[in-house]
Amino acid sequence: MAGQMVTWSDFNFVKYVSSSIDHAYFATTEGIILFNKLEQRWEEPLTGTVGLDDRSIIRIWADKFGDKLYLSSDQGYFEYDQFFEKWYPLTELPDFQREFKHISPPQMMFPPPGFLYDDQGILDDPISRKFEFSDVVDDLSGYLWIGTWGMGPARAREAEKRIELMPYGLIQNGVGAIYNDSGLLWIGGPLGFSPRSGLTIFDPDINEFDYIESGLDNFFPPADVNCLTPYKNYMLVGTSHGLFYLNLENDRIDIHVDMSDGLADDNLLSIAAVGDSVFVGTEYGLNMLLGEPPEVAYVWPNEFLNRRVYDLQLVDGELWIAASTGAYRLNLKLGRLQRFQDPQNQLFGEVYDLEIWENKLWFVTNDLIMGLNLKTAETESQRILSTSFRPRKIAVNDRIAAVTADDGVTLFFLDQEPIFDRTFSTEDGLPSNTIYELELDGDYLWVGSDRGLTRFWWNNPNRVD
């Protein structure tokens, strides 16, 4: 369905380049991206179409005016229908007028500052990583459009041959943490096989990306990013190697805290900033950090030592805790901890995630979601029929509850009577059924998976559920 799913991934590995009068097209290992040459901006990628695996695309071609798009894949030839936003199979590639030609990498080019270029079409970055030119296209109007293997698209004026990198997409595919900063998305996740890793900062309104790359120095090593939370002038980055304080003024790591400083474990699962304090949930307990550099203390070790603390939510001066032994409420003024017991005694064992919407706090376990009315103490619950072998995530508003499942994302339509649910998977345009994170944003649901960040139009009026 048109506009239902669009996915941004690691588009840094370019297989093939094409050009029309007004666009440059890049076929990458995660799908097709396109640059509007007339307006000097990236357009949304051609991803999320049903029936075509983006990873199977080998080449793309455009005719002179960009009216026709063709591709070849492991499944054969396809033509793009721009009205229905869908690819249709072809028996063979038709003849068409082209406005480009493929050329060999020029022997002489001028690389970006800090890079080196050799006459074989290879860029060396400042830490000596090599990125080979995978394709070069002359668009016959004065520009060279370049695909690299690992550094994404680039371009150069044919007369000057100064290489301009054109970053677009995520720095890595895995998306396990999303923080929505008034529309600006901070994105991190598990390490993959890409030579680059770190944080991606995505502005969906203007479709632009920025990166804070890890592994470039000893202060921010490559690590799985599990959670992100702002604190004073920092972005707190919870990782598999401890907690990093990222200074927002200079994008540098000022403080690193791990087990050697007193954390219960280096693998952080959750963070909550409360005034001058930072609560940190780990694989083996709950800590509180105070000051800069922080002093680390255990929080209720008798209850949480050697227990997973999956999520932390500050609600009306109380810290709610989702842990492997249930859900808890910590009164911060009195220092009193209370385990939450619902009337039906359904919340026991693993509670994976918490989400607040208006006056309701929602919990998710392996087999149910539960909403607690914080004013009346009434609860409502829905059973989850699909299984999950990973900790579940939940995102809610007044109309839906979205929950991760082993086969994609399940939506519970809370405003329907009776409440019903529907699961969306790769058959509906998701790039993967391995979902790590969910974030509701108006009519859209941001879905983080092992293959990127998907914008899912959950409130599509043309979809029949």
PDB file of N, CA, C and O in Angstrom, residues 33-72:
ATOM      1  N   ILE A  33      18.094   4.633  -3.082  1.00  0.00           N
ATOM      2  CA  ILE A  33      17.973   6.002  -2.608  1.00  0.00           C
ATOM      3  C   ILE A  33      18.146   6.945  -3.796  1.00  0.00           C
ATOM      4  O   ILE A  33      18.788   6.591  -4.792  1.00  0.00           O
ATOM      5  N   LEU A  34      17.547   8.137  -3.703  1.00  0.00           N
ATOM      6  CA  LEU A  34      17.583   9.050  -4.845  1.00  0.00           C
ATOM      7  C   LEU A  34      17.773  10.488  -4.391  1.00  0.00           C
ATOM      8  O   LEU A  34      17.193  10.928  -3.391  1.00  0.00           O
ATOM      9  N   PHE A  35      18.612  11.193  -5.145  1.00  0.00           N
ATOM     10  CA  PHE A  35      18.963  12.581  -4.854  1.00  0.00           C
ATOM     11  C   PHE A  35      18.363  13.471  -5.931  1.00  0.00           C
ATOM     12  O   PHE A  35      18.559  13.239  -7.130  1.00  0.00           O
ATOM     13  N   ASN A  36      17.618  14.487  -5.496  1.00  0.00           N
ATOM     14  CA  ASN A  36      17.013  15.448  -6.413  1.00  0.00           C
ATOM     15  C   ASN A  36      18.067  16.483  -6.798  1.00  0.00           C
ATOM     16  O   ASN A  36      18.441  17.333  -5.989  1.00  0.00           O
ATOM     17  N   LYS A  37      18.540  16.411  -8.044  1.00  0.00           N
ATOM     18  CA  LYS A  37      19.629  17.291  -8.479  1.00  0.00           C
ATOM     19  C   LYS A  37      19.164  18.733  -8.640  1.00  0.00           C
ATOM     20  O   LYS A  37      19.938  19.667  -8.452  1.00  0.00           O
ATOM     21  N   LEU A  38      17.908  18.926  -9.015  1.00  0.00           N
ATOM     22  CA  LEU A  38      17.411  20.282  -9.234  1.00  0.00           C
ATOM     23  C   LEU A  38      17.197  21.019  -7.908  1.00  0.00           C
ATOM     24  O   LEU A  38      17.486  22.211  -7.806  1.00  0.00           O
ATOM     25  N   GLU A  39      16.695  20.298  -6.899  1.00  0.00           N
ATOM     26  CA  GLU A  39      16.419  20.927  -5.606  1.00  0.00           C
ATOM     27  C   GLU A  39      17.532  20.705  -4.590  1.00  0.00           C
ATOM     28  O   GLU A  39      17.462  21.194  -3.459  1.00  0.00           O
ATOM     29  N   GLN A  40      18.560  19.955  -4.972  1.00  0.00           N
ATOM     30  CA  GLN A  40      19.732  19.719  -4.126  1.00  0.00           C
ATOM     31  C   GLN A  40      19.350  19.131  -2.766  1.00  0.00           C
ATOM     32  O   GLN A  40      19.729  19.619  -1.705  1.00  0.00           O
ATOM     33  N   ARG A  41      18.598  18.045  -2.813  1.00  0.00           N
ATOM     34  CA  ARG A  41      18.178  17.400  -1.570  1.00  0.00           C
ATOM     35  C   ARG A  41      17.885  15.926  -1.836  1.00  0.00           C
ATOM     36  O   ARG A  41      17.595  15.508  -2.959  1.00  0.00           O
ATOM     37  N   TRP A  42      17.969  15.142  -0.744  1.00  0.00           N
ATOM     38  CA  TRP A  42      17.584  13.740  -0.817  1.00  0.00           C
ATOM     39  C   TRP A  42      16.063  13.612  -0.746  1.00  0.00           C
ATOM     40  O   TRP A  42      15.408  14.332  -0.002  1.00  0.00           O
ATOM     41  N   GLU A  43      15.522  12.690  -1.519  1.00  0.00           N
ATOM     42  CA  GLU A  43      14.127  12.320  -1.390  1.00  0.00           C
ATOM     43  C   GLU A  43      14.031  11.022  -0.592  1.00  0.00           C
ATOM     44  O   GLU A  43      15.038  10.366  -0.337  1.00  0.00           O
ATOM     45  N   GLU A  44      12.830  10.676  -0.167  1.00  0.00           N
ATOM     46  CA  GLU A  44      12.669   9.461   0.622  1.00  0.00           C
ATOM     47  C   GLU A  44      13.054   8.240  -0.201  1.00  0.00           C
ATOM     48  O   GLU A  44      12.829   8.187  -1.412  1.00  0.00           O
ATOM     49  N   PRO A  45      13.640   7.235   0.437  1.00  0.00           N
ATOM     50  CA  PRO A  45      14.107   6.062  -0.308  1.00  0.00           C
ATOM     51  C   PRO A  45      12.944   5.247  -0.863  1.00  0.00           C
ATOM     52  O   PRO A  45      11.825   5.301  -0.362  1.00  0.00           O
ATOM     53  N   LEU A  46      13.234   4.483  -1.905  1.00  0.00           N
ATOM     54  CA  LEU A  46      12.231   3.610  -2.514  1.00  0.00           C
ATOM     55  C   LEU A  46      12.279   2.254  -1.825  1.00  0.00           C
ATOM     56  O   LEU A  46      12.641   1.231  -2.410  1.00  0.00           O
ATOM     57  N   THR A  47      11.937   2.250  -0.536  1.00  0.00           N
ATOM     58  CA  THR A  47      11.957   1.031   0.259  1.00  0.00           C
ATOM     59  C   THR A  47      10.557   0.763   0.797  1.00  0.00           C
ATOM     60  O   THR A  47       9.687   1.617   0.749  1.00  0.00           O
ATOM     61  N   GLY A  48      10.363  -0.430   1.338  1.00  0.00           N
ATOM     62  CA  GLY A  48       9.086  -0.760   1.953  1.00  0.00           C
ATOM     63  C   GLY A  48       8.038  -1.258   0.993  1.00  0.00           C
ATOM     64  O   GLY A  48       6.878  -1.413   1.373  1.00  0.00           O
ATOM     65  N   THR A  49       8.402  -1.507  -0.275  1.00  0.00           N
ATOM     66  CA  THR A  49       7.425  -2.034  -1.226  1.00  0.00           C
ATOM     67  C   THR A  49       7.243  -3.529  -1.006  1.00  0.00           C
ATOM     68  O   THR A  49       8.204  -4.268  -0.752  1.00  0.00           O
ATOM     69  N   VAL A  50       6.009  -3.970  -1.092  1.00  0.00           N
ATOM     70  CA  VAL A  50       5.685  -5.368  -0.850  1.00  0.00           C
ATOM     71  C   VAL A  50       6.084  -6.213  -2.055  1.00  0.00           C
ATOM     72  O   VAL A  50       5.899  -5.811  -3.194  1.00  0.00           O
ATOM     73  N   GLY A  51       6.653  -7.380  -1.802  1.00  0.00           N
ATOM     74  CA  GLY A  51       6.942  -8.330  -2.871  1.00  0.00           C
ATOM     75  C   GLY A  51       8.323  -8.224  -3.470  1.00  0.00           C
ATOM     76  O   GLY A  51       8.649  -9.001  -4.367  1.00  0.00           O
ATOM     77  N   LEU A  52       9.137  -7.262  -3.011  1.00  0.00           N
ATOM     78  CA  LEU A  52      10.489  -7.115  -3.542  1.00  0.00           C
ATOM     79  C   LEU A  52      11.463  -6.966  -2.380  1.00  0.00           C
ATOM     80  O   LEU A  52      11.316  -6.070  -1.547  1.00  0.00           O
ATOM     81  N   ASP A  53      12.432  -7.848  -2.306  1.00  0.00           N
ATOM     82  CA  ASP A  53      13.450  -7.785  -1.264  1.00  0.00           C
ATOM     83  C   ASP A  53      14.497  -6.747  -1.669  1.00  0.00           C
ATOM     84  O   ASP A  53      15.175  -6.907  -2.683  1.00  0.00           O
ATOM     85  N   ASP A  54      14.613  -5.675  -0.877  1.00  0.00           N
ATOM     86  CA  ASP A  54      15.551  -4.602  -1.216  1.00  0.00           C
ATOM     87  C   ASP A  54      16.982  -5.105  -1.317  1.00  0.00           C
ATOM     88  O   ASP A  54      17.791  -4.548  -2.061  1.00  0.00           O
ATOM     89  N   ARG A  55      17.306  -6.144  -0.568  1.00  0.00           N
ATOM     90  CA  ARG A  55      18.675  -6.661  -0.594  1.00  0.00           C
ATOM     91  C   ARG A  55      18.990  -7.420  -1.880  1.00  0.00           C
ATOM     92  O   ARG A  55      20.159  -7.695  -2.163  1.00  0.00           O
ATOM     93  N   SER A  56      17.962  -7.771  -2.644  1.00  0.00           N
ATOM     94  CA  SER A  56      18.185  -8.542  -3.861  1.00  0.00           C
ATOM     95  C   SER A  56      18.481  -7.661  -5.066  1.00  0.00           C
ATOM     96  O   SER A  56      18.844  -8.162  -6.133  1.00  0.00           O
ATOM     97  N   ILE A  57      18.335  -6.327  -4.912  1.00  0.00           N
ATOM     98  CA  ILE A  57      18.520  -5.412  -6.046  1.00  0.00           C
ATOM     99  C   ILE A  57      19.991  -5.358  -6.452  1.00  0.00           C
ATOM    100  O   ILE A  57      20.876  -5.213  -5.611  1.00  0.00           O
ATOM    101  N   ILE A  58      20.222  -5.472  -7.753  1.00  0.00           N
ATOM    102  CA  ILE A  58      21.588  -5.469  -8.276  1.00  0.00           C
ATOM    103  C   ILE A  58      21.892  -4.163  -9.004  1.00  0.00           C
ATOM    104  O   ILE A  58      22.920  -3.530  -8.755  1.00  0.00           O
ATOM    105  N   ARG A  59      20.988  -3.735  -9.891  1.00  0.00           N
ATOM    106  CA  ARG A  59      21.215  -2.525 -10.683  1.00  0.00           C
ATOM    107  C   ARG A  59      19.911  -1.742 -10.813  1.00  0.00           C
ATOM    108  O   ARG A  59      18.822  -2.300 -10.669  1.00  0.00           O
ATOM    109  N   ILE A  60      20.046  -0.456 -11.101  1.00  0.00           N
ATOM    110  CA  ILE A  60      18.894   0.389 -11.378  1.00  0.00           C
ATOM    111  C   ILE A  60      19.200   1.249 -12.592  1.00  0.00           C
ATOM    112  O   ILE A  60      20.351   1.660 -12.801  1.00  0.00           O
ATOM    113  N   TRP A  61      18.164   1.506 -13.416  1.00  0.00           N
ATOM    114  CA  TRP A  61      18.309   2.368 -14.576  1.00  0.00           C
ATOM    115  C   TRP A  61      17.167   3.378 -14.607  1.00  0.00           C
ATOM    116  O   TRP A  61      16.033   3.057 -14.223  1.00  0.00           O
ATOM    117  N   ALA A  62      17.459   4.574 -15.055  1.00  0.00           N
ATOM    118  CA  ALA A  62      16.437   5.607 -15.256  1.00  0.00           C
ATOM    119  C   ALA A  62      16.522   6.104 -16.688  1.00  0.00           C
ATOM    120  O   ALA A  62      17.617   6.208 -17.264  1.00  0.00           O
ATOM    121  N   ASP A  63      15.358   6.449 -17.274  1.00  0.00           N
ATOM    122  CA  ASP A  63      15.405   7.050 -18.594  1.00  0.00           C
ATOM    123  C   ASP A  63      15.765   8.530 -18.467  1.00  0.00           C
ATOM    124  O   ASP A  63      15.941   9.057 -17.372  1.00  0.00           O
ATOM    125  N   LYS A  64      15.892   9.199 -19.587  1.00  0.00           N
ATOM    126  CA  LYS A  64      16.417  10.562 -19.619  1.00  0.00           C
ATOM    127  C   LYS A  64      15.662  11.507 -18.697  1.00  0.00           C
ATOM    128  O   LYS A  64      16.264  12.308 -17.974  1.00  0.00           O
ATOM    129  N   PHE A  65      14.338  11.424 -18.689  1.00  0.00           N
ATOM    130  CA  PHE A  65      13.524  12.369 -17.916  1.00  0.00           C
ATOM    131  C   PHE A  65      13.050  11.793 -16.578  1.00  0.00           C
ATOM    132  O   PHE A  65      12.280  12.432 -15.864  1.00  0.00           O
ATOM    133  N   GLY A  66      13.501  10.598 -16.239  1.00  0.00           N
ATOM    134  CA  GLY A  66      13.128  10.007 -14.965  1.00  0.00           C
ATOM    135  C   GLY A  66      11.697   9.510 -14.911  1.00  0.00           C
ATOM    136  O   GLY A  66      11.175   9.224 -13.834  1.00  0.00           O
ATOM    137  N   ASP A  67      11.046   9.394 -16.053  1.00  0.00           N
ATOM    138  CA  ASP A  67       9.672   8.901 -16.082  1.00  0.00           C
ATOM    139  C   ASP A  67       9.611   7.385 -15.887  1.00  0.00           C
ATOM    140  O   ASP A  67       8.605   6.857 -15.420  1.00  0.00           O
ATOM    141  N   LYS A  68      10.684   6.717 -16.255  1.00  0.00           N
ATOM    142  CA  LYS A  68      10.721   5.268 -16.156  1.00  0.00           C
ATOM    143  C   LYS A  68      11.915   4.846 -15.296  1.00  0.00           C
ATOM    144  O   LYS A  68      13.031   5.339 -15.475  1.00  0.00           O
ATOM    145  N   LEU A  69      11.641   3.933 -14.370  1.00  0.00           N
ATOM    146  CA  LEU A  69      12.696   3.335 -13.553  1.00  0.00           C
ATOM    147  C   LEU A  69      12.636   1.830 -13.725  1.00  0.00           C
ATOM    148  O   LEU A  69      11.549   1.234 -13.679  1.00  0.00           O
ATOM    149  N   TYR A  70      13.812   1.226 -13.921  1.00  0.00           N
ATOM    150  CA  TYR A  70      13.898  -0.218 -14.054  1.00  0.00           C
ATOM    151  C   TYR A  70      14.990  -0.715 -13.109  1.00  0.00           C
ATOM    152  O   TYR A  70      15.932   0.011 -12.770  1.00  0.00           O
ATOM    153  N   LEU A  71      14.855  -1.974 -12.685  1.00  0.00           N
ATOM    154  CA  LEU A  71      15.917  -2.572 -11.888  1.00  0.00           C
ATOM    155  C   LEU A  71      16.058  -4.037 -12.246  1.00  0.00           C
ATOM    156  O   LEU A  71      15.142  -4.664 -12.782  1.00  0.00           O
ATOM    157  N   SER A  72      17.229  -4.543 -11.928  1.00  0.00           N
ATOM    158  CA  SER A  72      17.443  -5.988 -11.998  1.00  0.00           C
ATOM    159  C   SER A  72      17.743  -6.484 -10.591  1.00  0.00           C
ATOM    160  O   SER A  72      18.370  -5.784  -9.783  1.00  0.00           O
TER     161      SER A  72
END
